Amino acid sequence: MRAEPRECVPERPVGRRRVDWRQWAPLTLLTLAVLAGAGLWLAGLPEAAQLVWAAVTLVALLPATWSTLRQVWRRQFGVDVIAVLALVGTLLVREYLAGAVIAVMVATGQALEDYAQRRASRDLRALLERAPRQARRRTPDGGIEVVPLDQVAVGDRLVVGPGDVVPVDGTVEEAATLDESTVTGESQLVTRSAGEQVVSGVVNAGAGFGLRAGKSAAESTYAGIVRLAEEATAHKAPMVRLADRYAAAFVPFTLLLAGLAWLLSGQFLRAVAVLVVATPCPLLLATPIAIVSGLSRVARRGVLVRDGGSLELLGRARTLLMDKTGTLTTGRPRAAETVVAPGGDRDEVLRLAASVEQLSPHVLAAALVRQAREQGLPLAEPADVTEEPGRGVTGRVDGRLVRVGQLTGEPPEWARRVHERAEMAGRSTVWVSDDRAPLGAILLEDPVRPDARRTVRRLREAGLRRLIMVTGDRSETARQVAQAVGVDDVIAQCSPQEKVARVREESGRTITVMVGDGVNDAPALAAAHVGVAMGATGATASADVADAVLTVDRLDRLADAVDIARYARRIAVQSATVGMGLAVVAMIIAAAGGLPPVAGAFLQEGIDVLVILNALRALGGGLRRRDVPPETRKLLDRYAGEHGGVRDVLTRLRDTADLVATRPDAPECVPALRDVHRRLVDEVLPHEAAEERHLYPALAGPLGSADATSTMSRAHVEIHRLMNRIGGHLAQHPDGRLRREEVPDLLAALYGLDAVLRLHLAQEEEDYFSLNPTYAPEG
């Protein structure tokens, strides 16, 4: 399709780097003045040099004193007071060069702190700068008009031109190539087919395409991200100054040591020397540089943290509470199995249900429609559709009355068995009936995220000692999910009020993080030390009250954020501790008269440089992850895409096994066996063989060893053996009849293959496919 000219929607600059020389001006002028004084000294004009250095000291003293007085007025007492006392002391003892060096140190600290803060907020500012303001909307007469973004309504047909930012969440009307790095943190381009959902904020990296608006601008994903970015950038100092905590002990110690040096020696000069060496630039510099570097890094990983205080708490957290739905599970139900009445047609039951549900906004209805379309079933337009909340949907499909929802009346025996099976498996049941009897049932499940177990392991490695799952779901379903992901405790059938109470209870013991994605999670997120919302879903309450938001719907980014936060805090504490330790040693030497103020000032400047270099390490490192090469990502995408077809064969395999178990004498039994065996040989076996040849060797690098895939290779051998076992039974029956005595062995092979294959697929998705940052499970 052809897009409108780009000038219709002017773009704002995106993340362009600029050097703001104004922030470096004070440091530059003070440094030049100190050098000018040095030049005058070398030229034989010591009085003029001293005058210049005294002026530099005074220039630095005035704003520092004003800042300290404001802190005292607010009842804040920090390490800045030492710098003020040191500047005053150098003026009193006429050690003007020492005062000038301290002035340069203080200016350097301020400039570096401003620079680090600006750099950390650069990713957040880029989000604000690139926020779309307008959209191209199709008009009824076939034209295109440019409208303000707040005028876009749900259902509007929009046009997204090449290079444009997608303005609202919606559905693409034709294939689109997108750069989702702003929202997901991954730079790899992705292709979305017609009918797929896209979120606002991603960039069109290909030709123009049509978009059907699914949400208004205020409710869209990018609006939620922008709101959080605005809050983060509104904080004047996005950090908790560890320096001020140390000040409670460091400042009194410094004053006591300076006073003792003066009292015991009778020389005020020694007291000034102690203050000069104690000027706490290591504290003033190390913490902001490390903490704001951590803020910047987590933003690039798709995690927006409101401020440095939240990042620091995240780095100290020991307990994590997680909601189940949408956090440990995908939050999007999928049709796991379709069971039909004896003699029924599975595809027809699913087609009838999906046809009726096309007009329903219910999340279960979307799962049925999606499943039917993936299987290529032709959906009919329903008529006379009525929906009764909590009961289901009724309508006519091809003139036939169809009810989808709860089962009414006394269920037949086969329906009771299906209900019991669904209860044991923790699945939801949607019944499909006509005006006479139930036709079948569709069993729905909310699958566990493939990356959930790996992420739980990584969170433990990062230092979280206790992981708890809280959910309002049934106990049996909750326990199954808890066992699958490996959490320490599970609290089921938990109301929002009970969630809050449990969060407060855990928060009373240690620093606690709560992760959730729904509106009902908002009170618990607010009660935790750090509340983390899964996905910035527009105006949802969970994102509004959270201290951090995962802008991409991947739980493993939380593990990245914890790794980075803990690393940044460790670097900050390490830098401050080393700097203070060196300063204390120098202070003791100065108190003993071994270090005059000028030498102490230059020594402190050297300590500052050392601390700054160490703090800059927070810009990288700390992540426990291995990068996956692009070629391996393509292989992961390919084989992950083939799993849908394998699962379709698995459904047929399970149905055939049930047929053999219940009616081994039925004439359709052997033909069904032959058909499923043919599909196993023609579809599943080549998939497994290709993985063995291509995918597993490519994973040796990211996994650290070729032996890491050995258990999966052993599963391939077992899958092949069971297929041959089924084929051997079929070879003995040219007459198309099964013998009673061989049914138990055949059933063992059928059900055994079903179990092995399902486990094998789950293990691959959890251990291998989740390595790919762009991988998203079906459903």
PDB file of C-alpha atoms in Angstrom, residues 430-560:
ATOM      1  CA  VAL A 430     -16.432 -24.633  27.852  1.00  0.00           C
ATOM      2  CA  TRP A 431     -19.400 -26.779  26.792  1.00  0.00           C
ATOM      3  CA  VAL A 432     -20.819 -26.723  23.261  1.00  0.00           C
ATOM      4  CA  SER A 433     -24.446 -27.863  22.927  1.00  0.00           C
ATOM      5  CA  ASP A 434     -27.298 -27.757  20.458  1.00  0.00           C
ATOM      6  CA  ASP A 435     -30.999 -27.739  21.282  1.00  0.00           C
ATOM      7  CA  ARG A 436     -30.938 -31.460  22.139  1.00  0.00           C
ATOM      8  CA  ALA A 437     -27.702 -32.406  23.991  1.00  0.00           C
ATOM      9  CA  PRO A 438     -24.061 -31.447  24.537  1.00  0.00           C
ATOM     10  CA  LEU A 439     -21.937 -31.895  21.429  1.00  0.00           C
ATOM     11  CA  GLY A 440     -18.559 -31.621  23.127  1.00  0.00           C
ATOM     12  CA  ALA A 441     -16.330 -29.675  25.448  1.00  0.00           C
ATOM     13  CA  ILE A 442     -13.290 -27.476  24.887  1.00  0.00           C
ATOM     14  CA  LEU A 443     -10.722 -27.609  27.681  1.00  0.00           C
ATOM     15  CA  LEU A 444      -8.847 -24.340  28.165  1.00  0.00           C
ATOM     16  CA  GLU A 445      -5.620 -23.752  30.052  1.00  0.00           C
ATOM     17  CA  ASP A 446      -3.502 -20.746  30.989  1.00  0.00           C
ATOM     18  CA  PRO A 447      -0.028 -22.110  30.176  1.00  0.00           C
ATOM     19  CA  VAL A 448       2.976 -21.412  32.353  1.00  0.00           C
ATOM     20  CA  ARG A 449       5.387 -18.950  30.783  1.00  0.00           C
ATOM     21  CA  PRO A 450       8.259 -20.845  29.160  1.00  0.00           C
ATOM     22  CA  ASP A 451      10.760 -18.518  30.802  1.00  0.00           C
ATOM     23  CA  ALA A 452       9.175 -18.725  34.278  1.00  0.00           C
ATOM     24  CA  ARG A 453      11.261 -21.552  35.762  1.00  0.00           C
ATOM     25  CA  ARG A 454      14.514 -20.219  34.288  1.00  0.00           C
ATOM     26  CA  THR A 455      13.683 -16.770  35.667  1.00  0.00           C
ATOM     27  CA  VAL A 456      12.928 -18.181  39.126  1.00  0.00           C
ATOM     28  CA  ARG A 457      16.357 -19.823  39.127  1.00  0.00           C
ATOM     29  CA  ARG A 458      18.001 -16.583  38.051  1.00  0.00           C
ATOM     30  CA  LEU A 459      16.181 -14.621  40.747  1.00  0.00           C
ATOM     31  CA  ARG A 460      17.550 -17.010  43.355  1.00  0.00           C
ATOM     32  CA  GLU A 461      21.047 -16.572  41.935  1.00  0.00           C
ATOM     33  CA  ALA A 462      20.584 -12.799  42.234  1.00  0.00           C
ATOM     34  CA  GLY A 463      20.036 -13.104  45.993  1.00  0.00           C
ATOM     35  CA  LEU A 464      16.276 -13.494  46.493  1.00  0.00           C
ATOM     36  CA  ARG A 465      15.895 -16.098  49.209  1.00  0.00           C
ATOM     37  CA  ARG A 466      12.125 -16.578  49.363  1.00  0.00           C
ATOM     38  CA  LEU A 467       9.747 -16.692  46.401  1.00  0.00           C
ATOM     39  CA  ILE A 468       5.996 -16.902  47.013  1.00  0.00           C
ATOM     40  CA  MET A 469       3.115 -17.236  44.551  1.00  0.00           C
ATOM     41  CA  VAL A 470      -0.175 -15.578  45.566  1.00  0.00           C
ATOM     42  CA  THR A 471      -3.294 -16.149  43.496  1.00  0.00           C
ATOM     43  CA  GLY A 472      -7.053 -16.119  43.693  1.00  0.00           C
ATOM     44  CA  ASP A 473      -7.179 -19.358  41.698  1.00  0.00           C
ATOM     45  CA  ARG A 474      -8.084 -22.817  43.022  1.00  0.00           C
ATOM     46  CA  SER A 475      -5.604 -24.654  45.231  1.00  0.00           C
ATOM     47  CA  GLU A 476      -5.024 -27.573  42.845  1.00  0.00           C
ATOM     48  CA  THR A 477      -4.341 -25.327  39.853  1.00  0.00           C
ATOM     49  CA  ALA A 478      -2.106 -23.074  41.944  1.00  0.00           C
ATOM     50  CA  ARG A 479      -0.072 -26.016  43.262  1.00  0.00           C
ATOM     51  CA  GLN A 480       0.499 -27.343  39.752  1.00  0.00           C
ATOM     52  CA  VAL A 481       1.863 -23.978  38.591  1.00  0.00           C
ATOM     53  CA  ALA A 482       3.973 -23.619  41.746  1.00  0.00           C
ATOM     54  CA  GLN A 483       5.550 -27.029  41.184  1.00  0.00           C
ATOM     55  CA  ALA A 484       6.211 -26.224  37.537  1.00  0.00           C
ATOM     56  CA  VAL A 485       8.094 -22.991  38.243  1.00  0.00           C
ATOM     57  CA  GLY A 486       9.760 -23.975  41.527  1.00  0.00           C
ATOM     58  CA  VAL A 487       8.596 -21.329  44.040  1.00  0.00           C
ATOM     59  CA  ASP A 488       8.970 -21.829  47.805  1.00  0.00           C
ATOM     60  CA  ASP A 489       5.357 -21.304  48.862  1.00  0.00           C
ATOM     61  CA  VAL A 490       1.927 -20.879  47.309  1.00  0.00           C
ATOM     62  CA  ILE A 491      -1.113 -19.052  48.692  1.00  0.00           C
ATOM     63  CA  ALA A 492      -4.258 -19.938  46.731  1.00  0.00           C
ATOM     64  CA  GLN A 493      -7.820 -18.571  46.719  1.00  0.00           C
ATOM     65  CA  CYS A 494      -6.388 -15.285  47.948  1.00  0.00           C
ATOM     66  CA  SER A 495      -8.536 -12.138  47.766  1.00  0.00           C
ATOM     67  CA  PRO A 496      -6.957  -8.723  47.005  1.00  0.00           C
ATOM     68  CA  GLN A 497      -7.259  -7.839  50.707  1.00  0.00           C
ATOM     69  CA  GLU A 498      -5.485 -11.040  51.711  1.00  0.00           C
ATOM     70  CA  LYS A 499      -2.747 -10.319  49.161  1.00  0.00           C
ATOM     71  CA  VAL A 500      -2.143  -6.941  50.772  1.00  0.00           C
ATOM     72  CA  ALA A 501      -2.044  -8.490  54.233  1.00  0.00           C
ATOM     73  CA  ARG A 502       0.491 -11.097  53.128  1.00  0.00           C
ATOM     74  CA  VAL A 503       2.666  -8.493  51.404  1.00  0.00           C
ATOM     75  CA  ARG A 504       2.677  -6.363  54.562  1.00  0.00           C
ATOM     76  CA  GLU A 505       3.525  -9.400  56.662  1.00  0.00           C
ATOM     77  CA  GLU A 506       6.511 -10.282  54.479  1.00  0.00           C
ATOM     78  CA  SER A 507       7.573  -6.613  54.257  1.00  0.00           C
ATOM     79  CA  GLY A 508       7.808  -6.509  58.026  1.00  0.00           C
ATOM     80  CA  ARG A 509      10.557  -9.128  57.874  1.00  0.00           C
ATOM     81  CA  THR A 510      12.712  -7.989  54.954  1.00  0.00           C
ATOM     82  CA  ILE A 511      12.801  -5.914  51.755  1.00  0.00           C
ATOM     83  CA  THR A 512       9.961  -7.297  49.634  1.00  0.00           C
ATOM     84  CA  VAL A 513       9.076  -7.100  45.924  1.00  0.00           C
ATOM     85  CA  MET A 514       5.564  -7.764  44.596  1.00  0.00           C
ATOM     86  CA  VAL A 515       4.921  -8.551  40.913  1.00  0.00           C
ATOM     87  CA  GLY A 516       1.468  -8.455  39.318  1.00  0.00           C
ATOM     88  CA  ASP A 517      -0.372  -7.402  36.191  1.00  0.00           C
ATOM     89  CA  GLY A 518      -4.047  -6.858  37.014  1.00  0.00           C
ATOM     90  CA  VAL A 519      -6.086  -4.071  38.564  1.00  0.00           C
ATOM     91  CA  ASN A 520      -6.718  -6.370  41.544  1.00  0.00           C
ATOM     92  CA  ASP A 521      -2.945  -6.451  42.154  1.00  0.00           C
ATOM     93  CA  ALA A 522      -2.649  -2.665  42.544  1.00  0.00           C
ATOM     94  CA  PRO A 523      -3.169  -2.573  46.365  1.00  0.00           C
ATOM     95  CA  ALA A 524      -0.546  -5.293  46.879  1.00  0.00           C
ATOM     96  CA  LEU A 525       1.919  -3.506  44.586  1.00  0.00           C
ATOM     97  CA  ALA A 526       1.482  -0.315  46.586  1.00  0.00           C
ATOM     98  CA  ALA A 527       2.022  -2.164  49.886  1.00  0.00           C
ATOM     99  CA  ALA A 528       5.362  -3.720  48.870  1.00  0.00           C
ATOM    100  CA  HIS A 529       8.739  -2.004  49.169  1.00  0.00           C
ATOM    101  CA  VAL A 530       9.014  -2.348  45.375  1.00  0.00           C
ATOM    102  CA  GLY A 531       5.898  -2.972  43.273  1.00  0.00           C
ATOM    103  CA  VAL A 532       6.528  -4.265  39.744  1.00  0.00           C
ATOM    104  CA  ALA A 533       3.784  -4.252  37.086  1.00  0.00           C
ATOM    105  CA  MET A 534       3.948  -6.735  34.203  1.00  0.00           C
ATOM    106  CA  GLY A 535       3.537  -4.692  31.045  1.00  0.00           C
ATOM    107  CA  ALA A 536       2.623  -0.987  30.805  1.00  0.00           C
ATOM    108  CA  THR A 537      -0.972  -1.596  29.770  1.00  0.00           C
ATOM    109  CA  GLY A 538      -2.089   1.964  29.358  1.00  0.00           C
ATOM    110  CA  ALA A 539      -4.089   3.365  32.272  1.00  0.00           C
ATOM    111  CA  THR A 540      -4.225   0.191  34.375  1.00  0.00           C
ATOM    112  CA  ALA A 541      -4.067   0.795  38.099  1.00  0.00           C
ATOM    113  CA  SER A 542      -1.238  -1.687  38.557  1.00  0.00           C
ATOM    114  CA  ALA A 543       1.090   0.341  36.322  1.00  0.00           C
ATOM    115  CA  ASP A 544       0.061   3.610  37.975  1.00  0.00           C
ATOM    116  CA  VAL A 545       0.991   2.534  41.521  1.00  0.00           C
ATOM    117  CA  ALA A 546       4.035   0.409  40.655  1.00  0.00           C
ATOM    118  CA  ASP A 547       7.606   1.446  41.406  1.00  0.00           C
ATOM    119  CA  ALA A 548       8.765  -0.297  38.239  1.00  0.00           C
ATOM    120  CA  VAL A 549       7.078  -1.457  35.047  1.00  0.00           C
ATOM    121  CA  LEU A 550       8.202  -4.191  32.680  1.00  0.00           C
ATOM    122  CA  THR A 551       7.500  -2.569  29.315  1.00  0.00           C
ATOM    123  CA  VAL A 552       7.840  -5.947  27.609  1.00  0.00           C
ATOM    124  CA  ASP A 553       5.696  -8.893  28.639  1.00  0.00           C
ATOM    125  CA  ARG A 554       8.643 -11.070  29.718  1.00  0.00           C
ATOM    126  CA  LEU A 555       9.290 -12.120  33.289  1.00  0.00           C
ATOM    127  CA  ASP A 556      13.013 -12.676  32.696  1.00  0.00           C
ATOM    128  CA  ARG A 557      13.516  -8.904  32.439  1.00  0.00           C
ATOM    129  CA  LEU A 558      12.752  -8.733  36.170  1.00  0.00           C
ATOM    130  CA  ALA A 559      15.724 -11.027  36.795  1.00  0.00           C
ATOM    131  CA  ASP A 560      17.851  -8.711  34.626  1.00  0.00           C
TER     132      ASP A 560
END
